[in-house]
Short mmCIF file of C-alpha atoms in Angstrom, two decimals:
data_model
loop_
_atom_site.label_atom_id
_atom_site.label_comp_id
_atom_site.label_asym_id
_atom_site.label_seq_id
_atom_site.Cartn_x
_atom_site.Cartn_y
_atom_site.Cartn_z
CA MET X 1 -34.12 19.72 -22.89
CA ASP X 2 -36.08 18.15 -25.73
CA CYS X 3 -37.22 14.70 -24.53
CA ASP X 4 -40.26 12.61 -23.65
CA ASP X 5 -42.85 13.26 -20.94
CA LEU X 6 -43.04 11.09 -17.84
CA SER X 7 -44.25 7.56 -18.37
CA GLY X 8 -47.12 5.97 -16.44
CA ILE X 9 -46.38 2.75 -14.50
CA PRO X 10 -48.19 -0.35 -15.86
CA ASN X 11 -50.81 -1.88 -13.56
CA ASN X 12 -50.37 -5.21 -11.83
CA GLU X 13 -51.95 -8.16 -13.61
CA ASN X 14 -54.01 -9.30 -10.59
CA VAL X 15 -56.56 -6.45 -10.68
CA SER X 16 -60.24 -6.52 -11.49
CA ASP X 17 -61.62 -5.41 -14.83
CA LYS X 18 -63.26 -2.44 -13.11
CA GLU X 19 -59.95 -1.30 -11.61
CA ARG X 20 -58.21 -1.79 -14.93
CA ASP X 21 -60.88 0.32 -16.65
CA THR X 22 -60.57 3.08 -14.02
CA ALA X 23 -56.79 3.06 -14.40
CA HIS X 24 -57.14 3.35 -18.17
CA GLN X 25 -59.53 6.31 -17.81
CA ALA X 26 -57.07 7.96 -15.41
CA PHE X 27 -54.31 7.45 -18.00
CA CYS X 28 -56.46 9.02 -20.73
CA ASP X 29 -57.16 12.03 -18.49
CA TYR X 30 -53.43 12.37 -17.81
CA GLU X 31 -52.55 12.21 -21.52
CA ALA X 32 -55.19 14.88 -22.22
CA GLY X 33 -53.77 17.18 -19.53
CA ARG X 34 -56.70 16.73 -17.13
CA TYR X 35 -54.46 16.07 -14.17
CA LYS X 36 -56.89 16.72 -11.32
CA GLU X 37 -59.50 14.39 -12.86
CA SER X 38 -56.80 11.76 -13.35
CA LEU X 39 -55.72 12.04 -9.71
CA LYS X 40 -59.30 11.67 -8.47
CA ARG X 41 -59.72 8.43 -10.42
CA LEU X 42 -56.44 7.05 -9.09
CA GLU X 43 -57.50 7.82 -5.52
CA THR X 44 -60.42 5.38 -5.93
CA LEU X 45 -58.03 2.50 -6.63
CA ASN X 46 -56.12 0.32 -4.16
CA GLY X 47 -53.85 2.69 -2.26
CA ASP X 48 -51.47 -0.13 -1.28
CA ASP X 49 -50.70 -0.96 -4.92
CA LYS X 50 -47.20 0.36 -5.71
CA SER X 51 -48.08 1.08 -9.34
CA VAL X 52 -51.05 3.20 -8.18
CA GLN X 53 -48.83 5.05 -5.71
CA PHE X 54 -46.21 5.80 -8.37
CA ASN X 55 -48.80 6.95 -10.92
CA SER X 56 -50.45 9.19 -8.31
CA SER X 57 -47.04 10.77 -7.60
CA ILE X 58 -46.49 11.40 -11.32
CA VAL X 59 -49.90 13.05 -11.71
CA GLN X 60 -49.34 15.11 -8.53
CA PHE X 61 -46.04 16.32 -9.98
CA SER X 62 -47.86 17.47 -13.11
CA ILE X 63 -50.05 19.60 -10.82
CA ASP X 64 -47.51 21.08 -8.37
CA GLY X 65 -44.14 20.58 -10.15
CA ASP X 66 -42.40 19.33 -6.97
CA VAL X 67 -39.43 17.48 -8.49
CA ASP X 68 -37.76 16.54 -5.20
CA ARG X 69 -40.88 14.89 -3.81
CA LEU X 70 -41.41 12.88 -6.98
CA LEU X 71 -37.78 11.72 -7.02
CA GLU X 72 -38.16 10.65 -3.40
CA ASN X 73 -41.24 8.60 -4.26
CA LEU X 74 -39.80 6.99 -7.40
CA THR X 75 -37.61 4.33 -5.81
CA SER X 76 -36.95 0.67 -6.52
CA ASP X 77 -39.33 -1.81 -4.94
CA ASP X 78 -39.38 -5.61 -4.86
CA GLU X 79 -43.15 -5.59 -5.43
CA LEU X 80 -42.68 -4.20 -8.95
CA ASP X 81 -42.16 -6.47 -11.91
CA LEU X 82 -39.42 -5.74 -14.48
CA ALA X 83 -41.63 -3.73 -16.84
CA GLN X 84 -42.81 -1.53 -13.95
CA GLN X 85 -39.28 -1.05 -12.63
CA VAL X 86 -38.06 -0.02 -16.09
CA CYS X 87 -40.76 2.69 -16.16
CA VAL X 88 -39.72 3.89 -12.69
CA ASP X 89 -36.09 4.12 -13.82
CA PHE X 90 -37.11 5.92 -17.02
CA ASN X 91 -38.98 8.55 -14.99
CA ARG X 92 -36.10 8.99 -12.53
CA ALA X 93 -33.63 9.45 -15.39
CA LEU X 94 -35.90 11.95 -17.12
CA LEU X 95 -36.36 14.00 -13.94
CA LEU X 96 -32.63 13.98 -13.16
CA ALA X 97 -31.70 15.09 -16.67
CA LYS X 98 -34.49 17.54 -17.44
CA TYR X 99 -35.01 19.22 -14.07
CA LYS X 100 -31.85 18.57 -12.04
CA GLY X 101 -29.19 18.67 -14.76
CA ASN X 102 -27.69 15.49 -13.31
CA PHE X 103 -26.91 13.93 -16.66
CA LYS X 104 -24.24 11.61 -15.28
CA GLU X 105 -26.68 9.80 -12.98
CA ALA X 106 -29.40 9.79 -15.65
CA ILE X 107 -27.03 8.15 -18.14
CA LYS X 108 -25.96 5.60 -15.53
CA ILE X 109 -29.60 4.57 -14.91
CA LEU X 110 -30.50 4.41 -18.60
CA GLU X 111 -27.36 2.57 -19.72
CA LYS X 112 -27.96 -0.09 -17.08
CA ARG X 113 -31.50 -0.65 -18.36
CA VAL X 114 -30.59 -0.53 -22.06
CA SER X 115 -27.79 -3.07 -21.55
CA LEU X 116 -30.37 -5.53 -20.18
CA ILE X 117 -32.68 -5.15 -23.17
CA THR X 118 -31.00 -7.70 -25.42
CA ASP X 119 -34.39 -8.78 -26.75
CA PRO X 120 -36.55 -5.71 -26.09
CA MET X 121 -39.86 -7.14 -27.20
CA GLY X 122 -39.40 -10.12 -24.91
CA ILE X 123 -38.80 -8.05 -21.75
CA VAL X 124 -40.83 -4.82 -21.84
CA ASP X 125 -43.37 -3.41 -24.22
CA GLU X 126 -42.20 -1.75 -27.42
CA ARG X 127 -43.41 1.72 -26.42
CA THR X 128 -41.35 1.69 -23.20
CA THR X 129 -38.30 0.34 -25.01
CA ILE X 130 -38.49 3.07 -27.63
CA ARG X 131 -38.89 5.82 -25.02
CA LEU X 132 -36.00 4.46 -22.96
CA CYS X 133 -33.61 4.31 -25.93
CA HIS X 134 -34.82 7.65 -27.29
CA LEU X 135 -34.19 9.45 -23.99
CA LEU X 136 -30.68 8.04 -23.72
CA ALA X 137 -29.92 8.98 -27.34
CA VAL X 138 -31.20 12.54 -26.76
CA ILE X 139 -28.95 12.96 -23.71
CA TYR X 140 -25.95 11.58 -25.60
CA VAL X 141 -26.53 14.02 -28.48
CA GLU X 142 -27.49 17.15 -26.54
CA ARG X 143 -24.74 16.71 -23.95
CA LYS X 144 -22.24 15.81 -26.71
CA LYS X 145 -21.35 12.45 -25.23
CA ASP X 146 -19.94 9.75 -27.50
CA PRO X 147 -21.96 10.26 -30.74
CA SER X 148 -21.22 6.70 -31.89
CA LYS X 149 -23.21 5.36 -28.92
CA ALA X 150 -26.11 7.68 -29.74
CA LEU X 151 -26.00 6.63 -33.38
CA ALA X 152 -26.20 2.94 -32.44
CA LEU X 153 -29.35 3.63 -30.40
CA LEU X 154 -30.89 5.69 -33.18
CA GLN X 155 -30.18 2.95 -35.71
CA PHE X 156 -31.91 0.48 -33.39
CA LEU X 157 -34.92 2.77 -33.04
CA GLY X 158 -35.03 3.43 -36.78
CA ASP X 159 -35.44 -0.30 -37.41
CA LYS X 160 -38.71 -0.19 -35.45
CA PHE X 161 -40.36 2.16 -37.96
CA ASP X 162 -41.19 1.85 -41.65
CA ASN X 163 -41.03 5.66 -41.86
CA PRO X 164 -38.72 6.90 -39.07
CA PRO X 165 -40.02 9.98 -37.20
CA HIS X 166 -38.57 13.37 -38.14
CA ARG X 167 -36.95 13.71 -34.71
CA LEU X 168 -34.95 10.50 -35.09
CA GLN X 169 -33.56 11.57 -38.46
CA GLN X 170 -32.74 14.99 -37.05
CA LEU X 171 -30.80 13.40 -34.18
CA LYS X 172 -28.95 11.09 -36.58
CA ALA X 173 -27.90 14.05 -38.72
CA LEU X 174 -26.64 15.86 -35.63
CA CYS X 175 -24.69 12.76 -34.58
CA TYR X 176 -22.96 12.64 -37.95
CA LEU X 177 -22.13 16.34 -37.70
CA GLN X 178 -20.64 15.85 -34.23
CA MET X 179 -18.56 13.04 -35.73
CA ARG X 180 -17.60 15.39 -38.61
CA SER X 181 -18.99 12.90 -41.11
CA THR X 182 -20.37 15.49 -43.53
CA LYS X 183 -21.28 13.03 -46.30
CA ALA X 184 -23.45 10.93 -43.97
CA ALA X 185 -25.01 14.06 -42.47
CA LYS X 186 -25.85 15.44 -45.92
CA LYS X 187 -27.47 12.13 -46.89
CA GLU X 188 -29.58 12.14 -43.71
CA LEU X 189 -30.68 15.76 -44.18
CA LYS X 190 -31.83 15.03 -47.74
CA SER X 191 -34.61 12.82 -46.35
CA ILE X 192 -36.10 15.53 -44.09
CA ASN X 193 -37.47 18.99 -44.78
CA GLY X 194 -36.48 22.22 -43.09
CA GLU X 195 -33.77 22.16 -40.41
CA PRO X 196 -31.93 25.33 -41.57
CA LEU X 197 -29.74 25.31 -38.46
CA LEU X 198 -28.45 21.79 -39.10
CA ARG X 199 -27.97 22.58 -42.78
CA SER X 200 -25.98 25.72 -41.95
CA TYR X 201 -23.89 23.66 -39.52
CA LEU X 202 -23.21 21.19 -42.34
CA GLU X 203 -22.11 23.93 -44.75
CA LEU X 204 -19.90 25.46 -42.07
CA GLN X 205 -18.10 22.13 -41.61
CA ARG X 206 -17.63 21.98 -45.38
CA SER X 207 -16.14 25.53 -45.30
CA ASN X 208 -18.91 26.89 -47.55
CA CYS X 209 -19.18 30.18 -45.66
CA LYS X 210 -21.44 31.99 -48.15
CA LYS X 211 -23.88 29.08 -48.27
CA THR X 212 -23.73 28.89 -44.48
CA LEU X 213 -24.82 32.51 -44.16
CA LYS X 214 -27.58 32.08 -46.72
CA THR X 215 -28.99 29.02 -44.93
CA PHE X 216 -28.58 30.55 -41.49
CA ALA X 217 -30.60 33.61 -42.55
CA SER X 218 -33.78 31.50 -42.43
CA CYS X 219 -33.19 30.37 -38.81
CA SER X 220 -35.44 31.67 -36.06
CA LYS X 221 -34.00 34.57 -34.08
CA GLU X 222 -35.99 33.40 -31.05
CA ASN X 223 -33.50 30.57 -30.51
CA PRO X 224 -31.41 31.41 -27.39
CA TYR X 225 -28.27 30.37 -29.29
CA TYR X 226 -28.97 32.50 -32.37
CA THR X 227 -26.36 35.13 -31.45
CA ASN X 228 -23.85 32.40 -30.62
CA ASN X 229 -24.33 30.74 -34.01
CA GLU X 230 -24.12 34.07 -35.83
CA ALA X 231 -20.85 34.87 -34.03
CA VAL X 232 -19.37 31.43 -34.79
CA ILE X 233 -20.14 31.83 -38.50
CA ASN X 234 -18.53 35.28 -38.58
CA PHE X 235 -15.48 33.96 -36.73
CA CYS X 236 -15.04 31.10 -39.22
CA MET X 237 -15.33 33.59 -42.09
CA GLY X 238 -12.36 35.52 -40.68
CA LYS X 239 -14.47 38.35 -39.22
CA LYS X 240 -13.07 37.72 -35.76
CA ASN X 241 -13.57 41.17 -34.27
CA THR X 242 -17.18 41.21 -35.50
CA ALA X 243 -17.77 37.84 -33.84
CA VAL X 244 -16.33 38.98 -30.51
CA HIS X 245 -18.33 42.23 -30.68
CA LEU X 246 -21.60 40.35 -31.31
CA LEU X 247 -21.17 38.37 -28.11
CA SER X 248 -19.66 41.14 -25.98
CA LYS X 249 -22.83 43.22 -26.41
CA GLN X 250 -24.83 40.56 -24.54
CA ILE X 251 -22.13 39.02 -22.36
CA ASN X 252 -24.18 39.28 -19.14
CA ASN X 253 -27.19 37.53 -20.66
CA LEU X 254 -25.48 34.76 -22.61
CA PRO X 255 -25.98 31.06 -21.79
CA PRO X 256 -22.81 29.37 -20.42
CA GLU X 257 -22.19 27.49 -23.68
CA THR X 258 -21.98 30.81 -25.53
CA VAL X 259 -19.72 32.30 -22.84
CA TYR X 260 -17.36 29.38 -23.48
CA ASN X 261 -17.27 30.23 -27.20
CA TYR X 262 -16.74 33.90 -26.30
CA GLY X 263 -13.70 32.85 -24.25
CA LEU X 264 -12.30 30.82 -27.15
CA MET X 265 -12.73 33.70 -29.59
CA ASN X 266 -10.93 36.08 -27.24
CA LEU X 267 -8.12 33.59 -26.66
CA PHE X 268 -7.58 33.08 -30.39
CA THR X 269 -7.59 36.84 -31.04
CA GLY X 270 -5.14 37.61 -28.23
CA ASN X 271 -7.63 39.21 -25.80
CA LEU X 272 -6.28 37.13 -22.94
CA LYS X 273 -7.88 38.98 -20.04
CA ASN X 274 -11.39 38.71 -21.49
CA ALA X 275 -10.78 35.06 -22.37
CA PHE X 276 -9.63 34.24 -18.85
CA GLU X 277 -12.66 35.92 -17.24
CA ALA X 278 -15.03 34.10 -19.59
CA PHE X 279 -13.48 30.71 -18.86
CA LYS X 280 -13.63 31.41 -15.11
CA LYS X 281 -17.40 31.91 -15.40
CA CYS X 282 -17.68 28.63 -17.28
CA LEU X 283 -16.11 26.70 -14.41
CA LEU X 284 -19.44 26.91 -12.55
CA TYR X 285 -21.02 24.80 -15.28
CA PHE X 286 -18.29 22.79 -17.00
CA LYS X 287 -15.72 22.06 -14.30
CA LYS X 288 -15.27 18.47 -15.52
CA ASN X 289 -14.30 19.53 -19.03
CA PRO X 290 -10.52 18.94 -19.44
CA ARG X 291 -10.46 21.34 -22.40
CA LEU X 292 -11.73 24.19 -20.20
CA TRP X 293 -8.90 23.76 -17.67
CA LEU X 294 -6.42 23.60 -20.55
CA ARG X 295 -7.78 26.85 -22.02
CA ILE X 296 -7.49 28.62 -18.65
CA ALA X 297 -3.86 27.50 -18.45
CA GLU X 298 -3.24 28.64 -22.03
CA CYS X 299 -4.49 32.15 -21.23
CA LYS X 300 -1.77 32.56 -18.63
CA LEU X 301 0.86 30.72 -20.67
CA GLU X 302 0.24 33.06 -23.59
CA GLU X 303 0.87 36.04 -21.29
CA LEU X 304 4.23 34.57 -20.27
CA SER X 305 5.23 33.62 -23.82
CA ARG X 306 4.83 37.22 -25.01
CA ASN X 307 7.83 38.11 -22.86
CA LYS X 308 9.83 35.16 -24.21
CA ILE X 309 9.33 36.31 -27.81
CA GLU X 310 11.52 39.33 -27.03
CA ASP X 311 14.49 36.96 -26.73
CA PHE X 312 14.36 36.58 -30.52
CA ASP X 313 14.48 40.34 -31.12
CA ILE X 314 18.26 40.67 -31.25
CA VAL X 315 18.19 44.34 -32.28
CA LYS X 316 16.18 45.23 -29.19
CA ARG X 317 17.87 42.89 -26.73
CA LYS X 318 21.42 43.89 -27.74
CA GLN X 319 20.98 46.93 -25.54
CA ASP X 320 20.55 44.69 -22.47
CA MET X 321 23.54 42.39 -22.97
CA ILE X 322 26.27 44.51 -21.40
CA LEU X 323 26.12 45.13 -17.65
CA GLY X 324 29.05 47.55 -17.54
CA TYR X 325 32.83 47.95 -17.87
CA ALA X 326 35.93 47.38 -15.78
CA ASP X 327 39.23 49.30 -16.07
CA ASP X 328 40.04 51.86 -18.74
CA GLY X 329 41.96 52.26 -21.96
CA LEU X 330 43.66 49.17 -23.39
CA HIS X 331 42.65 47.16 -20.31
CA ARG X 332 38.97 48.03 -20.49
CA LYS X 333 36.81 44.93 -20.14
CA MET X 334 33.13 44.40 -20.92
CA ILE X 335 30.95 42.73 -18.28
CA PHE X 336 28.12 40.69 -19.78
CA GLN X 337 24.81 40.21 -18.03
CA GLY X 338 24.91 37.06 -15.94
CA CYS X 339 22.46 34.18 -16.08
CA ASN X 340 19.32 34.87 -14.06
CA ASP X 341 18.36 31.68 -12.20
CA LYS X 342 15.42 33.31 -10.46
CA ILE X 343 12.04 31.82 -11.34
CA ILE X 344 10.00 34.55 -13.02
CA ASP X 345 6.24 34.73 -12.33
CA LYS X 346 6.39 31.74 -10.00
CA GLU X 347 2.84 32.15 -8.64
CA LYS X 348 1.42 32.34 -12.16
CA LEU X 349 3.37 29.23 -13.19
CA LEU X 350 2.12 27.31 -10.15
CA PHE X 351 -1.46 28.27 -11.04
CA ILE X 352 -0.91 27.11 -14.64
CA ARG X 353 0.52 23.80 -13.43
CA LYS X 354 -2.47 23.27 -11.14
CA CYS X 355 -4.89 23.82 -14.04
CA LEU X 356 -2.94 21.48 -16.32
CA LEU X 357 -2.76 18.72 -13.71
CA HIS X 358 -6.51 18.99 -13.22
CA SER X 359 -6.99 18.76 -16.97
CA LEU X 360 -4.71 15.71 -17.17
CA THR X 361 -6.53 13.96 -14.31
CA LEU X 362 -9.90 14.51 -16.00
CA ILE X 363 -8.81 13.42 -19.46
CA GLN X 364 -7.34 10.19 -18.06
CA SER X 365 -10.59 9.37 -16.25
CA ASP X 366 -13.30 7.76 -18.40
CA THR X 367 -15.91 8.25 -15.67
CA GLU X 368 -15.20 11.80 -14.47
CA ARG X 369 -14.52 13.74 -17.67
CA ASP X 370 -17.25 15.55 -19.57
CA PHE X 371 -16.33 17.43 -22.75
CA TYR X 372 -19.57 19.40 -22.95
CA PRO X 373 -20.03 22.03 -24.46
CA SER X 374 -17.19 20.92 -26.76
CA ASN X 375 -17.80 18.12 -29.24
CA TYR X 376 -16.80 14.67 -28.04
CA PRO X 377 -13.26 14.07 -29.39
CA SER X 378 -12.33 11.22 -31.69
CA GLU X 379 -9.54 8.86 -30.59
CA VAL X 380 -7.00 10.84 -32.61
CA GLU X 381 -8.18 14.16 -31.15
CA LEU X 382 -8.14 12.70 -27.64
CA LYS X 383 -4.53 11.59 -28.11
CA ARG X 384 -3.48 15.01 -29.44
CA LEU X 385 -5.24 16.74 -26.56
CA THR X 386 -3.48 14.52 -24.02
CA ILE X 387 -0.12 15.20 -25.66
CA SER X 388 -0.78 18.97 -25.60
CA ILE X 389 -1.44 18.84 -21.85
CA LEU X 390 1.71 16.78 -21.21
CA LEU X 391 3.85 19.15 -23.30
CA GLU X 392 2.56 22.22 -21.51
CA LEU X 393 3.20 20.52 -18.17
CA SER X 394 6.74 19.78 -19.30
CA TYR X 395 7.29 23.40 -20.33
CA VAL X 396 5.87 24.80 -17.08
CA ASN X 397 8.04 22.47 -15.00
CA LEU X 398 11.09 23.61 -16.98
CA CYS X 399 10.21 27.20 -16.06
CA LEU X 400 9.77 26.14 -12.41
CA HIS X 401 13.15 24.32 -12.49
CA ASN X 402 11.44 20.98 -11.75
CA PHE X 403 13.58 19.27 -14.37
CA SER X 404 12.85 15.65 -13.44
CA TYR X 405 9.11 16.27 -13.83
CA ALA X 406 9.70 18.21 -17.04
CA HIS X 407 11.55 15.21 -18.46
CA LYS X 408 8.87 12.80 -17.18
CA TYR X 409 6.01 14.60 -18.95
CA ALA X 410 8.00 15.03 -22.17
CA VAL X 411 8.77 11.29 -22.27
CA GLU X 412 5.11 10.46 -21.57
CA ALA X 413 4.19 12.64 -24.55
CA LEU X 414 6.73 10.82 -26.75
CA ASP X 415 5.31 7.46 -25.63
CA LEU X 416 2.00 8.48 -27.26
CA SER X 417 3.74 8.74 -30.67
CA PRO X 418 3.13 12.44 -31.35
CA GLU X 419 3.32 13.86 -34.85
CA SER X 420 4.94 16.93 -36.42
CA ASN X 421 5.18 19.94 -34.09
CA GLN X 422 4.19 18.00 -30.98
CA LYS X 423 7.00 15.51 -31.57
CA CYS X 424 9.50 18.35 -32.02
CA LEU X 425 8.48 20.05 -28.79
CA ALA X 426 8.55 16.79 -26.83
CA HIS X 427 12.16 16.14 -27.90
CA LEU X 428 13.11 19.75 -27.24
CA TYR X 429 11.69 19.80 -23.69
CA ALA X 430 13.11 16.35 -22.89
CA GLY X 431 16.53 17.47 -24.09
CA GLU X 432 16.48 20.73 -22.12
CA ALA X 433 15.48 18.88 -18.95
CA LEU X 434 18.30 16.37 -19.44
CA VAL X 435 20.86 19.17 -19.88
CA TRP X 436 19.89 20.53 -16.48
CA LEU X 437 19.99 16.99 -15.07
CA ASP X 438 23.55 16.65 -16.42
CA SER X 439 22.65 13.85 -18.85
CA ILE X 440 24.31 15.56 -21.79
CA THR X 441 24.74 12.56 -24.08
CA GLU X 442 21.05 11.65 -23.87
CA ALA X 443 20.12 15.32 -24.32
CA ILE X 444 22.15 15.51 -27.55
CA THR X 445 20.19 12.53 -28.87
CA HIS X 446 16.95 14.46 -28.34
CA PHE X 447 18.37 17.60 -29.96
CA SER X 448 19.47 15.71 -33.05
CA GLU X 449 17.47 17.04 -36.01
CA SER X 450 17.00 13.53 -37.38
CA THR X 451 15.44 12.43 -34.08
CA SER X 452 13.09 15.34 -33.57
CA ASN X 453 12.27 15.74 -37.28
CA PRO X 454 11.34 19.45 -37.33
CA PRO X 455 8.82 20.63 -39.91
CA GLU X 456 10.17 22.52 -42.92
CA GLU X 457 8.42 25.74 -41.89
CA GLY X 458 9.56 25.49 -38.24
CA THR X 459 12.29 28.13 -38.48
CA VAL X 460 12.13 29.30 -34.86
CA TYR X 461 12.10 25.72 -33.63
CA LYS X 462 15.19 24.89 -35.73
CA ALA X 463 16.96 27.92 -34.30
CA VAL X 464 16.23 26.90 -30.70
CA LEU X 465 17.17 23.30 -31.48
CA CYS X 466 20.56 24.30 -32.92
CA TYR X 467 21.24 26.64 -30.01
CA ASN X 468 20.44 23.94 -27.43
CA LEU X 469 22.59 21.43 -29.29
CA ALA X 470 25.48 23.91 -29.27
CA VAL X 471 25.02 24.42 -25.51
CA ALA X 472 25.10 20.65 -24.95
CA TYR X 473 28.32 20.28 -26.95
CA THR X 474 29.83 23.21 -25.03
CA LEU X 475 28.99 21.65 -21.66
CA ARG X 476 30.67 18.45 -22.82
CA GLY X 477 33.75 20.43 -23.85
CA GLU X 478 33.33 19.72 -27.56
CA PHE X 479 33.86 23.34 -28.63
CA SER X 480 34.58 22.61 -32.29
CA LYS X 481 31.24 20.80 -32.66
CA ALA X 482 29.51 23.60 -30.79
CA SER X 483 31.09 26.18 -33.09
CA GLU X 484 30.06 24.23 -36.20
CA THR X 485 26.49 23.97 -34.89
CA LEU X 486 26.34 27.74 -34.40
CA ARG X 487 27.47 28.24 -38.00
CA LEU X 488 24.45 26.17 -39.08
CA LEU X 489 22.34 28.43 -36.92
CA ARG X 490 23.42 31.48 -38.92
CA ASN X 491 22.02 29.88 -42.09
CA ILE X 492 18.55 29.48 -40.60
CA GLN X 493 16.62 32.47 -41.85
CA PRO X 494 12.92 32.67 -42.80
CA GLN X 495 11.79 34.01 -46.16
CA SER X 496 10.42 37.10 -44.41
CA ASN X 497 14.02 37.91 -43.33
CA LYS X 498 12.75 38.45 -39.80
CA GLN X 499 15.52 37.66 -37.33
CA VAL X 500 14.78 34.41 -35.47
CA LEU X 501 18.07 33.84 -33.65
CA PRO X 502 17.85 33.84 -29.83
CA ILE X 503 19.82 36.62 -28.14
CA GLN X 504 21.77 34.00 -26.17
CA PHE X 505 23.34 32.95 -29.50
CA ILE X 506 25.76 35.91 -29.42
CA VAL X 507 26.93 35.30 -25.85
CA LEU X 508 27.43 31.58 -26.51
CA ALA X 509 29.42 32.28 -29.69
CA ILE X 510 31.74 34.65 -27.80
CA TYR X 511 32.19 32.13 -24.97
CA ILE X 512 33.08 29.28 -27.36
CA GLN X 513 35.72 31.40 -29.13
CA LEU X 514 37.27 32.48 -25.83
CA ALA X 515 37.23 28.88 -24.50
CA GLN X 516 39.26 27.83 -27.56
CA GLY X 517 41.65 30.76 -27.09
CA TYR X 518 40.42 32.63 -30.17
CA VAL X 519 40.34 36.09 -28.60
CA ASP X 520 40.40 37.92 -31.93
CA SER X 521 37.40 35.90 -33.16
CA ALA X 522 35.52 36.82 -29.98
CA LYS X 523 36.32 40.49 -30.55
CA SER X 524 35.14 40.16 -34.15
CA ILE X 525 31.77 38.81 -33.00
CA ILE X 526 31.41 41.72 -30.57
CA LYS X 527 32.19 44.25 -33.30
CA GLN X 528 29.76 42.55 -35.70
CA HIS X 529 26.78 42.21 -33.40
CA LEU X 530 27.39 44.83 -30.72
CA THR X 531 28.41 47.80 -32.81
CA GLN X 532 27.69 50.25 -30.01
CA TYR X 533 30.50 48.68 -27.97
CA ARG X 534 33.28 48.79 -30.60
#
C-alpha cells in the first residue's frame, strides 16, 4: 500500500529545553533511518512520559517489525493532548491498513478524526492534518471506496499547496477515472508528466483501444498487475480468448484482484466451471462484495438456463411431445407428455438462492458491504445492481415453486422503478407468480404489453409474454381471447428467422381448440406442427 510512514508523537509542553533538544535529535535520527541511535536517545528521556513511550514503541517497530506489539502499545490515554492523540490514531490506522489489511477499522478511526477537524490549523499542526487526510484519501482510492469522498479530501489538501504534489494529482486523476469522468481525468493528467498506466486507463474508458495499447506499451512489466491490465485491454478489444489465455498461464500466481477479473472473463465467455472456481477463490478475500456473490449465483444460473433455451427449439422438442398412443385404427389417440411439477436441480437452486440472499443483505447494508476490487458504483448502478439481485431471486423462487416469495421480490424490483429489460422481467415474473397463486386478473395486468413495455428487439421476451397471457386467459375460461393472443404470437418472428416460440405454444393451441369444441382445428395444428404423427 502506498501511504505515509509512521508519525512521531509530539512532546509535552512542560519539558526542559535539554529534553526537547534530545527528543528533536532522536526524531532526526529516526527520519534518517538511524533507528538504534534514535532509540538510545529516547531511553535517556523521562520514561513515564506517554509521548516518549509511544515514540520508543514506534522506533522499536522500525527495528523489529513487530506490528502486534506496536498496536498493543498505541492506545488512547487521558494524559495525551488532542494533537498527540491524533498522531496515535494516525499510526494505528496506518498499521491496520498497511500491515493488517483491516481497512474498515482504519477508515473508522480516520473518518472520526477528520470529521473533528473543522478548522485544521486551529486544532493540530498542518503537517499532521495533511498526513491524516492523505492517508484516508489513499485508502478510499486504493480500496475503491466512494471516490467522491476521496476527491473532497484531495481538493482540501490541494488548497494547502501552491503547486500540488505529483501524488495528489495522480490520486485525483484516479478518482475521476473511478467515477468515469473522463473529461476531468484528462484535464488532471495534462498537468502531470508520465503516468502511462493512468493514461492507458483513460483511453480504455474512452474506447480508444489502439491508443490504449500504444500507451500501455510504455508501462513497467515489473508491476504485479501488468498481466491483468494486458488481459483487460485485450478483452475490451474483443480478443476474449487471448485475454483468458494470458491469465490462465499464471492462474496459480495471480493476485486475488486478477483472479476476480479472470472469473469475470470466463463467465462472459461461457466458461462457467472456470469462472465458478475463480470466484470461489476470491471469497477468501472479498466475501463482503455483493457483486462477487451475485457472480457466483450467475455461474450456476447460466448452467440452468442453457437447458431452458431448448424449450424454444421447436424442431428438436417436437420429438418429445408425444408420450405414446392408445387404441388403434380410427380410435387411435395420442397421449401428450404431462406437466412435470418436479423441481429440477433443487440443490443447485437452493445454493443460488443462498448466494443471492447474501448479496442482497450486503448491498442493503451501508456498513458491511465492500465493492473492492470492483469500482464503487454510482447511485444509478447501485439501483440497477439491486434490481438484478431481486429479479434473480424472483426467478429462482419461481423455479423452487415459492410463488409468494417470487412475487414479493418482483414487486420490490418494480418499486425501484426499473428501466427497459429489467422492467419487462419484473412484470413477467410477478405475473407468473400470480398465475400460480390463482390471482389471474392481476397477472393479466402484468402481462399486458402496455404495462411491461417490452423493448423492440426483445423478441423472445414478447413470445414468452404472449404465451403467458394466453395461459392466463385460458385459466379464466376466456378461450377466444387466448386464441387471439396465440395468433399474435405466430407473428412474432426475428429478422434472423430463428424460431423463438416456446414448445408449450403447440400444446396450448391444441388444448384451446379442443376446449372450444373445434376438434378439426386441433387436428390441423397437429398435422401442421407434428408432421411425424399425421
